[in-house]
mmCIF file of C-alpha atoms in Angstrom:
data_model
loop_
_atom_site.group_PDB
_atom_site.id
_atom_site.type_symbol
_atom_site.label_atom_id
_atom_site.label_comp_id
_atom_site.label_asym_id
_atom_site.label_seq_id
_atom_site.Cartn_x
_atom_site.Cartn_y
_atom_site.Cartn_z
ATOM 1 C CA MET A 1 0.000 0.000 0.000
ATOM 2 C CA THR A 2 1.329 3.427 -0.847
ATOM 3 C CA MET A 3 -0.066 6.710 0.299
ATOM 4 C CA LEU A 4 2.134 9.772 0.008
ATOM 5 C CA TRP A 5 1.116 12.692 2.173
ATOM 6 C CA PRO A 6 3.219 15.694 3.200
ATOM 7 C CA LEU A 7 3.574 15.749 6.975
ATOM 8 C CA ALA A 8 4.060 18.761 9.238
ATOM 9 C CA LEU A 9 7.683 19.322 10.134
ATOM 10 C CA SER A 10 8.650 19.364 13.782
ATOM 11 C CA ALA A 11 9.501 22.718 15.323
ATOM 12 C CA ALA A 12 13.162 21.752 15.361
ATOM 13 C CA VAL A 13 13.361 21.577 11.562
ATOM 14 C CA ALA A 14 10.666 24.024 10.490
ATOM 15 C CA ALA A 15 11.890 26.277 7.684
ATOM 16 C CA SER A 16 10.125 29.410 8.864
ATOM 17 C CA PRO A 17 8.156 30.904 11.764
ATOM 18 C CA ALA A 18 4.488 30.120 12.308
ATOM 19 C CA PRO A 19 2.521 31.446 9.309
ATOM 20 C CA PRO A 20 0.084 34.350 9.618
ATOM 21 C CA SER A 21 -3.432 32.966 9.606
ATOM 22 C CA LEU A 22 -6.891 34.357 10.081
ATOM 23 C CA LEU A 23 -8.461 30.966 10.784
ATOM 24 C CA ARG A 24 -6.155 28.490 12.455
ATOM 25 C CA GLN A 25 -6.091 29.920 15.989
ATOM 26 C CA ALA A 26 -8.970 27.633 16.943
ATOM 27 C CA SER A 27 -10.487 24.895 14.833
ATOM 28 C CA SER A 28 -14.081 25.831 14.021
ATOM 29 C CA PRO A 29 -16.896 23.384 13.122
ATOM 30 C CA ALA A 30 -16.419 24.320 9.455
ATOM 31 C CA LEU A 31 -12.682 23.590 9.508
ATOM 32 C CA GLN A 32 -13.247 20.376 11.448
ATOM 33 C CA ALA A 33 -15.789 19.255 8.833
ATOM 34 C CA LEU A 34 -13.333 20.135 6.043
ATOM 35 C CA GLU A 35 -10.532 18.199 7.720
ATOM 36 C CA ARG A 36 -12.627 15.043 8.044
ATOM 37 C CA GLY A 37 -13.726 15.242 4.393
ATOM 38 C CA ASP A 38 -17.323 16.396 4.990
ATOM 39 C CA LEU A 39 -17.311 18.945 2.175
ATOM 40 C CA GLU A 40 -20.996 19.871 2.272
ATOM 41 C CA GLY A 41 -20.917 20.066 6.070
ATOM 42 C CA ALA A 42 -17.949 22.436 5.900
ATOM 43 C CA ILE A 43 -19.816 24.786 3.559
ATOM 44 C CA ARG A 44 -22.956 24.716 5.720
ATOM 45 C CA SER A 45 -21.006 25.403 8.917
ATOM 46 C CA ALA A 46 -19.108 28.473 7.710
ATOM 47 C CA ALA A 47 -20.861 31.823 8.110
ATOM 48 C CA PRO A 48 -21.469 33.241 4.592
ATOM 49 C CA GLY A 49 -19.210 36.078 3.498
ATOM 50 C CA THR A 50 -16.583 35.499 6.177
ATOM 51 C CA GLU A 51 -12.919 34.818 5.495
ATOM 52 C CA GLU A 52 -13.481 31.300 6.774
ATOM 53 C CA SER A 53 -16.322 30.733 4.319
ATOM 54 C CA LYS A 54 -14.217 31.968 1.388
ATOM 55 C CA TYR A 55 -11.347 29.669 2.355
ATOM 56 C CA VAL A 56 -13.584 26.627 2.927
ATOM 57 C CA ARG A 57 -15.451 27.166 -0.340
ATOM 58 C CA ALA A 58 -12.171 27.602 -2.217
ATOM 59 C CA LYS A 59 -10.839 24.318 -0.817
ATOM 60 C CA VAL A 60 -14.048 22.509 -1.730
ATOM 61 C CA ALA A 61 -13.954 24.007 -5.236
ATOM 62 C CA LEU A 62 -10.372 22.765 -5.643
ATOM 63 C CA SER A 63 -11.317 19.279 -4.495
ATOM 64 C CA ARG A 64 -14.059 19.206 -7.156
ATOM 65 C CA ALA A 65 -11.850 20.715 -9.904
ATOM 66 C CA ASP A 66 -13.988 23.852 -10.124
ATOM 67 C CA HIS A 67 -10.960 25.979 -10.889
ATOM 68 C CA ALA A 68 -12.908 29.060 -11.965
ATOM 69 C CA GLU A 69 -14.721 29.188 -8.619
ATOM 70 C CA ALA A 70 -11.475 28.590 -6.717
ATOM 71 C CA GLU A 71 -9.830 31.482 -8.575
ATOM 72 C CA ARG A 72 -12.782 33.782 -7.876
ATOM 73 C CA LEU A 73 -12.606 33.017 -4.157
ATOM 74 C CA LEU A 74 -8.814 33.317 -4.159
ATOM 75 C CA ALA A 75 -9.158 36.935 -5.266
ATOM 76 C CA GLU A 76 -11.405 37.606 -2.260
ATOM 77 C CA LEU A 77 -9.092 36.075 0.371
ATOM 78 C CA ALA A 78 -7.034 38.504 2.432
ATOM 79 C CA ALA A 79 -3.559 39.168 1.070
ATOM 80 C CA GLY A 80 -0.568 37.960 3.045
ATOM 81 C CA THR A 81 -2.336 35.084 4.793
ATOM 82 C CA ARG A 82 -1.440 31.429 4.720
ATOM 83 C CA GLU A 83 -4.960 30.611 3.495
ATOM 84 C CA ARG A 84 -4.558 32.701 0.352
ATOM 85 C CA ALA A 85 -1.067 31.327 -0.311
ATOM 86 C CA GLU A 86 -2.281 27.739 0.164
ATOM 87 C CA VAL A 87 -5.233 28.106 -2.215
ATOM 88 C CA ALA A 88 -3.003 29.739 -4.848
ATOM 89 C CA TRP A 89 -0.477 26.897 -4.555
ATOM 90 C CA TYR A 90 -3.053 24.123 -4.932
ATOM 91 C CA LEU A 91 -4.731 25.965 -7.821
ATOM 92 C CA ALA A 92 -1.423 26.261 -9.681
ATOM 93 C CA HIS A 93 -0.888 22.508 -9.257
ATOM 94 C CA ALA A 94 -4.422 21.747 -10.423
ATOM 95 C CA ARG A 95 -3.740 23.709 -13.604
ATOM 96 C CA ARG A 96 -0.358 21.986 -14.058
ATOM 97 C CA ASN A 97 1.279 25.317 -14.834
ATOM 98 C CA GLY A 98 4.967 25.203 -13.915
ATOM 99 C CA ARG A 99 5.465 28.977 -13.854
ATOM 100 C CA GLN A 100 2.431 29.476 -11.610
ATOM 101 C CA ILE A 101 3.540 26.613 -9.360
ATOM 102 C CA ALA A 102 6.971 28.229 -8.970
ATOM 103 C CA SER A 103 5.492 31.606 -8.009
ATOM 104 C CA ALA A 104 2.838 30.159 -5.665
ATOM 105 C CA ALA A 105 5.298 27.755 -4.030
ATOM 106 C CA GLN A 106 7.772 30.578 -3.380
ATOM 107 C CA ALA A 107 5.025 32.624 -1.726
ATOM 108 C CA MET A 108 3.851 29.637 0.322
ATOM 109 C CA CYS A 109 7.411 28.864 1.404
ATOM 110 C CA ARG A 110 8.061 32.470 2.444
ATOM 111 C CA ILE A 111 4.875 32.772 4.450
ATOM 112 C CA GLY A 112 5.426 29.439 6.166
ATOM 113 C CA ASP A 113 4.620 25.885 5.036
ATOM 114 C CA PRO A 114 4.562 23.430 7.966
ATOM 115 C CA THR A 115 4.939 20.422 5.628
ATOM 116 C CA GLY A 116 8.022 21.695 3.782
ATOM 117 C CA ARG A 117 6.533 20.582 0.458
ATOM 118 C CA ALA A 118 6.036 24.077 -0.979
ATOM 119 C CA CYS A 119 9.682 24.977 -0.334
ATOM 120 C CA VAL A 120 10.781 21.867 -2.256
ATOM 121 C CA ASP A 121 8.345 22.814 -5.042
ATOM 122 C CA ALA A 122 9.882 26.286 -5.203
ATOM 123 C CA GLU A 123 13.348 24.782 -5.625
ATOM 124 C CA LEU A 124 12.185 22.334 -8.308
ATOM 125 C CA TYR A 125 10.182 24.767 -10.445
ATOM 126 C CA ALA A 126 12.794 27.511 -10.248
ATOM 127 C CA ARG A 127 14.543 25.490 -12.987
ATOM 128 C CA ALA A 128 11.687 26.163 -15.469
ATOM 129 C CA ALA A 129 11.168 22.537 -16.503
ATOM 130 C CA PRO A 130 9.121 21.832 -19.669
ATOM 131 C CA ALA A 131 5.439 21.041 -19.176
ATOM 132 C CA PRO A 132 4.545 17.348 -18.732
ATOM 133 C CA SER A 133 2.945 15.551 -21.672
ATOM 134 C CA VAL A 134 1.568 12.111 -22.562
ATOM 135 C CA GLU A 135 2.014 10.465 -25.963
ATOM 136 C CA LEU A 136 -0.683 7.924 -26.868
ATOM 137 C CA ASP A 137 -1.453 7.223 -30.529
ATOM 138 C CA SER A 138 -4.033 4.483 -29.873
ATOM 139 C CA PRO A 139 -5.502 2.597 -26.904
ATOM 140 C CA ARG A 140 -2.890 0.503 -25.133
ATOM 141 C CA SER A 141 -3.081 -2.588 -22.944
ATOM 142 C CA ILE A 142 -0.352 -3.085 -20.356
ATOM 143 C CA ARG A 143 0.196 -6.602 -19.052
ATOM 144 C CA VAL A 144 0.733 -6.810 -15.316
ATOM 145 C CA ALA A 145 2.114 -9.652 -13.238
ATOM 146 C CA LYS A 146 -0.251 -12.525 -12.391
ATOM 147 C CA SER A 147 1.844 -13.606 -9.426
ATOM 148 C CA VAL A 148 1.172 -10.582 -7.205
ATOM 149 C CA PRO A 149 -2.114 -8.924 -6.122
ATOM 150 C CA ILE A 150 -1.089 -5.440 -7.273
ATOM 151 C CA PRO A 151 -0.545 -4.103 -10.839
ATOM 152 C CA LEU A 152 3.192 -4.680 -11.368
ATOM 153 C CA THR A 153 4.729 -4.246 -14.821
ATOM 154 C CA LEU A 154 7.951 -3.299 -16.603
ATOM 155 C CA ALA A 155 8.709 0.242 -17.727
ATOM 156 C CA ASP A 156 11.554 2.152 -19.341
ATOM 157 C CA ALA A 157 12.672 5.094 -17.237
ATOM 158 C CA GLY A 158 15.160 6.819 -19.497
ATOM 159 C CA GLU A 159 17.462 3.995 -20.591
ATOM 160 C CA GLU A 160 16.755 1.829 -17.548
ATOM 161 C CA ARG A 161 14.242 -1.028 -17.697
ATOM 162 C CA THR A 162 12.749 -1.731 -14.302
ATOM 163 C CA GLY A 163 9.633 -2.773 -12.452
ATOM 164 C CA PHE A 164 6.870 -0.249 -11.731
ATOM 165 C CA VAL A 165 3.728 -0.599 -9.626
ATOM 166 C CA ILE A 166 0.672 1.216 -11.060
ATOM 167 C CA ASP A 167 -0.748 2.593 -7.843
ATOM 168 C CA SER A 168 -3.756 4.918 -7.625
ATOM 169 C CA GLY A 169 -3.074 5.199 -3.894
ATOM 170 C CA ALA A 170 0.086 7.151 -4.676
ATOM 171 C CA SER A 171 -0.661 10.854 -4.887
ATOM 172 C CA GLU A 172 2.371 11.289 -7.139
ATOM 173 C CA THR A 173 4.765 9.088 -9.096
ATOM 174 C CA VAL A 174 7.799 7.856 -7.142
ATOM 175 C CA ILE A 175 11.194 6.595 -8.250
ATOM 176 C CA SER A 176 13.944 5.191 -6.105
ATOM 177 C CA SER A 177 16.987 7.207 -5.106
ATOM 178 C CA GLN A 178 19.106 4.533 -6.754
ATOM 179 C CA LEU A 179 17.269 4.865 -10.082
ATOM 180 C CA ALA A 180 17.507 8.661 -9.961
ATOM 181 C CA LYS A 181 21.268 8.315 -9.464
ATOM 182 C CA LYS A 182 21.591 5.869 -12.376
ATOM 183 C CA LEU A 183 19.718 8.267 -14.636
ATOM 184 C CA GLY A 184 21.801 11.226 -13.505
ATOM 185 C CA LEU A 185 18.715 13.196 -12.488
ATOM 186 C CA TRP A 186 19.030 16.502 -10.703
ATOM 187 C CA THR A 187 17.102 16.284 -7.434
ATOM 188 C CA THR A 188 16.166 19.005 -5.011
ATOM 189 C CA VAL A 189 18.535 19.608 -2.119
ATOM 190 C CA ARG A 190 15.586 20.043 0.184
ATOM 191 C CA GLY A 191 13.283 17.193 1.081
ATOM 192 C CA PHE A 192 10.072 16.790 3.024
ATOM 193 C CA PRO A 193 8.612 13.961 5.124
ATOM 194 C CA VAL A 194 5.716 11.958 3.682
ATOM 195 C CA ALA A 195 3.396 9.448 5.316
ATOM 196 C CA VAL A 196 3.281 6.012 3.699
ATOM 197 C CA ALA A 197 1.856 2.557 4.469
ATOM 198 C CA GLY A 198 -1.544 3.921 5.334
ATOM 199 C CA GLY A 199 -0.094 6.898 7.162
ATOM 200 C CA GLY A 200 1.697 4.940 9.865
ATOM 201 C CA GLY A 201 5.204 5.114 8.379
ATOM 202 C CA VAL A 202 7.294 8.118 7.378
ATOM 203 C CA SER A 203 9.918 8.547 4.671
ATOM 204 C CA LEU A 204 11.860 11.508 3.267
ATOM 205 C CA ALA A 205 11.120 12.591 -0.305
ATOM 206 C CA ARG A 206 13.033 14.868 -2.634
ATOM 207 C CA MET A 207 11.764 15.890 -6.066
ATOM 208 C CA ALA A 208 12.981 15.657 -9.653
ATOM 209 C CA ILE A 209 11.745 15.809 -13.247
ATOM 210 C CA LEU A 210 11.881 12.464 -15.079
ATOM 211 C CA PRO A 211 12.450 13.334 -18.775
ATOM 212 C CA ARG A 212 10.907 10.154 -20.199
ATOM 213 C CA LEU A 213 8.921 7.193 -18.904
ATOM 214 C CA SER A 214 7.594 4.550 -21.311
ATOM 215 C CA ILE A 215 5.138 2.001 -19.984
ATOM 216 C CA GLY A 216 3.247 -0.375 -22.281
ATOM 217 C CA GLY A 217 3.593 1.978 -25.253
ATOM 218 C CA VAL A 218 2.403 5.046 -23.343
ATOM 219 C CA VAL A 219 5.162 7.667 -23.177
ATOM 220 C CA VAL A 220 5.132 10.305 -20.451
ATOM 221 C CA ARG A 221 7.592 13.184 -20.727
ATOM 222 C CA ASN A 222 8.832 15.655 -18.109
ATOM 223 C CA LEU A 223 7.020 13.933 -15.265
ATOM 224 C CA ARG A 224 7.357 15.357 -11.756
ATOM 225 C CA VAL A 225 8.459 12.545 -9.423
ATOM 226 C CA LEU A 226 9.205 12.059 -5.762
ATOM 227 C CA VAL A 227 12.621 10.513 -5.137
ATOM 228 C CA MET A 228 12.738 8.213 -2.110
ATOM 229 C CA ASP A 229 14.561 5.260 -0.645
ATOM 230 C CA LEU A 230 12.787 2.142 -1.983
ATOM 231 C CA ALA A 231 15.349 -0.393 -0.778
ATOM 232 C CA GLU A 232 12.821 -3.126 0.008
ATOM 233 C CA LEU A 233 11.077 -2.804 -3.368
ATOM 234 C CA GLU A 234 14.400 -2.744 -5.207
ATOM 235 C CA GLN A 235 15.212 -6.173 -3.785
ATOM 236 C CA SER A 236 12.390 -7.318 -6.092
ATOM 237 C CA LYS A 237 13.714 -5.202 -8.993
ATOM 238 C CA ILE A 238 10.998 -2.563 -8.564
ATOM 239 C CA SER A 239 12.297 1.001 -8.830
ATOM 240 C CA GLY A 240 9.125 3.005 -9.300
ATOM 241 C CA ILE A 241 5.517 3.576 -8.310
ATOM 242 C CA LEU A 242 3.373 5.210 -10.980
ATOM 243 C CA SER A 243 0.412 7.356 -9.953
ATOM 244 C CA PRO A 244 -1.985 6.832 -12.905
ATOM 245 C CA GLN A 245 -4.132 9.886 -12.150
ATOM 246 C CA GLN A 246 -0.985 12.053 -12.217
ATOM 247 C CA ALA A 247 1.129 10.444 -14.961
ATOM 248 C CA PHE A 248 -1.827 9.619 -17.262
ATOM 249 C CA HIS A 249 -3.661 12.890 -16.648
ATOM 250 C CA GLY A 250 -6.273 13.506 -19.359
ATOM 251 C CA LEU A 251 -6.705 9.780 -20.104
ATOM 252 C CA THR A 252 -8.902 6.908 -18.930
ATOM 253 C CA VAL A 253 -7.159 4.056 -17.115
ATOM 254 C CA SER A 254 -8.904 0.725 -16.575
ATOM 255 C CA PHE A 255 -7.646 -2.095 -14.338
ATOM 256 C CA ASP A 256 -8.915 -5.538 -15.380
ATOM 257 C CA PHE A 257 -8.006 -7.734 -12.428
ATOM 258 C CA ALA A 258 -9.418 -10.920 -13.983
ATOM 259 C CA ARG A 259 -7.285 -10.615 -17.144
ATOM 260 C CA HIS A 260 -4.294 -8.932 -15.462
ATOM 261 C CA LEU A 261 -4.378 -5.967 -17.819
ATOM 262 C CA VAL A 262 -4.285 -2.196 -17.431
ATOM 263 C CA SER A 263 -5.690 -0.338 -20.435
ATOM 264 C CA VAL A 264 -5.058 3.325 -21.249
ATOM 265 C CA ARG A 265 -7.125 5.285 -23.764
ATOM 266 C CA ARG A 266 -8.355 8.711 -24.705
ATOM 267 C CA GLY A 267 -12.039 9.269 -24.078
ATOM 268 C CA PRO A 268 -14.388 7.497 -21.699
ATOM 269 C CA GLU A 269 -14.563 3.747 -21.186
ATOM 270 C CA SER A 270 -17.913 2.028 -21.838
ATOM 271 C CA PRO A 271 -19.331 1.185 -18.402
ATOM 272 C CA ALA A 272 -19.527 -2.529 -17.609
ATOM 273 C CA PRO A 273 -23.041 -3.978 -17.176
ATOM 274 C CA GLY A 274 -24.139 -3.866 -13.558
ATOM 275 C CA GLY A 275 -21.257 -1.613 -12.536
ATOM 276 C CA ILE A 276 -21.352 1.662 -10.630
ATOM 277 C CA THR A 277 -19.791 5.026 -11.385
ATOM 278 C CA VAL A 278 -19.094 7.623 -8.707
ATOM 279 C CA PRO A 279 -17.374 11.031 -8.939
ATOM 280 C CA TYR A 280 -14.023 11.378 -7.263
ATOM 281 C CA VAL A 281 -12.532 14.388 -5.548
ATOM 282 C CA HIS A 282 -9.009 15.388 -4.601
ATOM 283 C CA ALA A 283 -8.143 15.526 -0.928
ATOM 284 C CA GLY A 284 -5.030 17.635 -1.378
ATOM 285 C CA PHE A 285 -3.115 15.580 -3.956
ATOM 286 C CA ASP A 286 -4.972 12.326 -3.191
ATOM 287 C CA LEU A 287 -7.833 10.756 -5.146
ATOM 288 C CA ALA A 288 -10.861 9.885 -2.993
ATOM 289 C CA VAL A 289 -14.490 8.726 -3.251
ATOM 290 C CA PRO A 290 -17.381 8.805 -0.774
ATOM 291 C CA ALA A 291 -17.713 5.427 0.990
ATOM 292 C CA ARG A 292 -18.659 3.857 4.295
ATOM 293 C CA VAL A 293 -17.205 1.007 6.356
ATOM 294 C CA GLY A 294 -19.223 -0.808 9.019
ATOM 295 C CA ASN A 295 -21.491 1.550 10.935
ATOM 296 C CA GLY A 296 -19.135 4.463 10.387
ATOM 297 C CA PRO A 297 -20.394 7.657 8.728
ATOM 298 C CA PRO A 298 -20.057 8.370 4.993
ATOM 299 C CA ALA A 299 -16.562 9.795 4.433
ATOM 300 C CA LEU A 300 -13.801 10.125 1.849
ATOM 301 C CA PHE A 301 -11.755 6.988 1.141
ATOM 302 C CA GLY A 302 -8.757 6.597 -1.150
ATOM 303 C CA ILE A 303 -8.879 4.110 -4.055
ATOM 304 C CA ASP A 304 -5.604 2.216 -3.655
ATOM 305 C CA THR A 305 -4.574 -0.220 -6.406
ATOM 306 C CA GLY A 306 -1.214 -0.576 -4.645
ATOM 307 C CA MET A 307 -2.964 -2.195 -1.662
ATOM 308 C CA ALA A 308 -3.402 -5.959 -1.781
ATOM 309 C CA GLY A 309 -5.965 -6.147 1.033
ATOM 310 C CA GLU A 310 -9.521 -4.900 1.371
ATOM 311 C CA CYS A 311 -9.457 -1.716 3.421
ATOM 312 C CA THR A 312 -7.746 0.360 6.059
ATOM 313 C CA VAL A 313 -9.503 2.962 8.191
ATOM 314 C CA ALA A 314 -8.108 5.878 10.162
ATOM 315 C CA ALA A 315 -7.827 5.493 13.927
ATOM 316 C CA ASP A 316 -10.635 7.998 14.557
ATOM 317 C CA TYR A 317 -13.090 6.538 12.023
ATOM 318 C CA LEU A 318 -14.236 3.543 14.109
ATOM 319 C CA PRO A 319 -12.481 4.422 17.376
ATOM 320 C CA THR A 320 -14.583 2.265 19.728
ATOM 321 C CA LEU A 321 -14.487 -0.951 17.693
ATOM 322 C CA THR A 322 -12.453 -3.627 19.493
ATOM 323 C CA PRO A 323 -9.582 -4.927 17.326
ATOM 324 C CA ALA A 324 -9.297 -8.607 16.497
ATOM 325 C CA GLY A 325 -5.509 -8.742 16.081
ATOM 326 C CA ARG A 326 -2.530 -6.987 14.491
ATOM 327 C CA VAL A 327 -1.015 -6.841 11.027
ATOM 328 C CA GLU A 328 2.034 -5.152 9.444
ATOM 329 C CA LEU A 329 1.358 -2.766 6.552
ATOM 330 C CA LYS A 330 4.147 -2.084 4.075
ATOM 331 C CA GLY A 331 4.462 0.907 1.768
ATOM 332 C CA ALA A 332 7.015 2.919 -0.193
ATOM 333 C CA GLY A 333 10.076 2.742 2.002
ATOM 334 C CA ALA A 334 8.241 2.359 5.322
ATOM 335 C CA SER A 335 5.954 0.074 7.282
ATOM 336 C CA ALA A 336 3.448 0.342 10.100
ATOM 337 C CA VAL A 337 1.696 -1.965 12.541
ATOM 338 C CA ALA A 338 -2.099 -1.820 12.257
ATOM 339 C CA GLN A 339 -4.998 -3.288 14.209
ATOM 340 C CA MET A 340 -7.149 -5.863 12.436
ATOM 341 C CA LEU A 341 -10.887 -5.206 12.828
ATOM 342 C CA PRO A 342 -13.794 -7.652 12.892
ATOM 343 C CA ALA A 343 -15.554 -8.380 9.590
ATOM 344 C CA LEU A 344 -17.304 -5.225 8.313
ATOM 345 C CA PRO A 345 -19.412 -4.278 5.271
ATOM 346 C CA VAL A 346 -17.737 -1.907 2.785
ATOM 347 C CA VAL A 347 -20.145 0.303 0.809
ATOM 348 C CA VAL A 348 -19.321 2.446 -2.251
ATOM 349 C CA GLY A 349 -21.910 4.154 -4.441
ATOM 350 C CA GLY A 350 -24.825 2.293 -2.860
ATOM 351 C CA ILE A 351 -23.182 -1.083 -3.531
ATOM 352 C CA THR A 352 -21.884 -3.289 -0.731
ATOM 353 C CA LEU A 353 -18.589 -4.587 -2.096
ATOM 354 C CA ARG A 354 -18.031 -6.869 0.881
ATOM 355 C CA ARG A 355 -20.468 -7.760 3.613
ATOM 356 C CA GLU A 356 -17.635 -9.148 5.737
ATOM 357 C CA GLY A 357 -14.666 -7.079 4.660
ATOM 358 C CA ARG A 358 -11.324 -7.623 6.410
ATOM 359 C CA CYS A 359 -10.169 -4.148 7.362
ATOM 360 C CA SER A 360 -7.338 -2.772 9.458
ATOM 361 C CA ARG A 361 -7.057 0.426 11.498
ATOM 362 C CA THR A 362 -3.996 2.682 11.600
ATOM 363 C CA PRO A 363 -3.122 6.368 12.204
ATOM 364 C CA MET A 364 -3.576 8.427 9.033
ATOM 365 C CA VAL A 365 -2.400 11.889 10.016
ATOM 366 C CA LYS A 366 -2.795 14.593 7.404
ATOM 367 C CA ALA A 367 -3.273 18.342 7.383
ATOM 368 C CA GLY A 368 -6.120 19.704 5.286
ATOM 369 C CA ILE A 369 -8.805 17.403 3.854
ATOM 370 C CA ARG A 370 -8.266 14.013 5.431
ATOM 371 C CA LEU A 371 -9.048 10.532 4.221
ATOM 372 C CA ALA A 372 -11.065 8.233 6.474
ATOM 373 C CA GLY A 373 -9.294 5.232 4.987
ATOM 374 C CA LEU A 374 -8.173 3.317 1.900
ATOM 375 C CA LEU A 375 -9.938 0.738 -0.271
ATOM 376 C CA GLY A 376 -7.814 -2.007 -1.811
ATOM 377 C CA ASN A 377 -7.767 -4.590 -4.587
ATOM 378 C CA GLU A 378 -9.358 -7.440 -2.671
ATOM 379 C CA LEU A 379 -12.649 -5.509 -2.854
ATOM 380 C CA TRP A 380 -12.792 -5.686 -6.659
ATOM 381 C CA LYS A 381 -10.860 -8.916 -7.167
ATOM 382 C CA GLY A 382 -11.905 -10.531 -10.439
ATOM 383 C CA GLY A 383 -13.556 -7.310 -11.620
ATOM 384 C CA THR A 384 -12.571 -3.988 -13.167
ATOM 385 C CA LEU A 385 -11.821 -0.540 -11.807
ATOM 386 C CA THR A 386 -11.682 2.470 -14.131
ATOM 387 C CA LEU A 387 -10.368 5.982 -13.533
ATOM 388 C CA ASP A 388 -11.589 8.638 -15.972
ATOM 389 C CA THR A 389 -9.323 11.613 -15.262
ATOM 390 C CA VAL A 390 -11.368 13.933 -17.508
ATOM 391 C CA ALA A 391 -14.852 13.197 -16.126
ATOM 392 C CA ARG A 392 -13.196 12.606 -12.719
ATOM 393 C CA THR A 393 -15.043 9.386 -12.025
ATOM 394 C CA VAL A 394 -14.290 5.942 -10.648
ATOM 395 C CA SER A 395 -16.221 3.007 -12.141
ATOM 396 C CA LEU A 396 -16.391 -0.405 -10.493
ATOM 397 C CA ALA A 397 -17.696 -3.687 -11.867
ATOM 398 C CA VAL A 398 -17.264 -6.740 -9.650
ATOM 399 C CA PRO A 399 -18.574 -10.314 -9.775
ATOM 400 C CA ASP A 400 -22.091 -10.769 -8.376
ATOM 401 C CA SER A 401 -20.668 -12.997 -5.646
ATOM 402 C CA LEU A 402 -18.724 -10.035 -4.198
ATOM 403 C CA ALA A 403 -21.302 -7.240 -4.355
ATOM 404 C CA SER A 404 -24.949 -6.526 -3.584
ATOM 405 C CA ASN A 405 -27.257 -3.539 -3.397
ATOM 406 C CA GLU A 406 -27.072 -1.774 -0.060
ATOM 407 C CA ARG A 407 -30.056 -2.361 2.211
#
């Protein structure tokens, strides 16, 4: 499992003093709702016309890719505040504009970024790298390994042929420090800590631009990557983790777990009979859908094709449920010990994917819009999962034996 979230730096290594903020002195109901992924609740809780309301609405607009609304609200936010700098930074990333990212990241770094990510961004984009692009002349099918429960394939990173995991749970594409060295890539001097393995482990990431990545006939150029220690994966000749929603932006990516294929095409995929389609949002840089586990409330969950199991929930999602054991979760360069929970139903889009899902519970600390958990491949085993990065939807079609209408 691989989730990659910027974490707040400790006071001992913070790059700047506490940022000026109009909102963060005390967490209001609106900000609490935003942090737990209740987007509508956050909007309802914020008093209209206030600085808090503008910030909350801008964050919700960003999560839903309503860039025009986010820009309108950005213009209304008070100058010189962390809230305005943060919205500008995320908006620049959403538009994939390197020059705007450089300017917004510099402003965010100056005003104070507790995660350190914006300062690394500022260093990376100061080099004026070319814009990323994807070359796809016709639909492509990528064969993935049958011997493992995650989409593992071969790719050419520059002149190096190596294993890559296609992992929608990764907010951004990752390559190993060793591969970056082999390719002679320039990497940022600065790094920032990221949470992995469901949020319980921590690793240091630097950033680089990968000039060329070819995977199954799809060529991605000038791709922004995180550079991390992947020593455990490299023992299995795996040097990269590809985030399909980032690397294949503008395309539709379909995972066929029965045939062990990942297909990439332009335009929408025809929905499978009996399947469901739900819109996805971005929680920061992460892809998420509304879902529910057990008797927990509806919340945002990550779709994680790099996760072999069924699901993981945050420690505060089902806090009173007695665990049934322990399990070790492994991610990109880190691991964490999680609590196993009793069998629970997992519901997405009105469909119960598992009535007795095997889920674990682990800390999933994240500033901003949080995820309540992660949903993994065992939930759609034998079926298909499709990400349409233009319509911003996730489609699921699973065997009748694994799913039923919610009652």
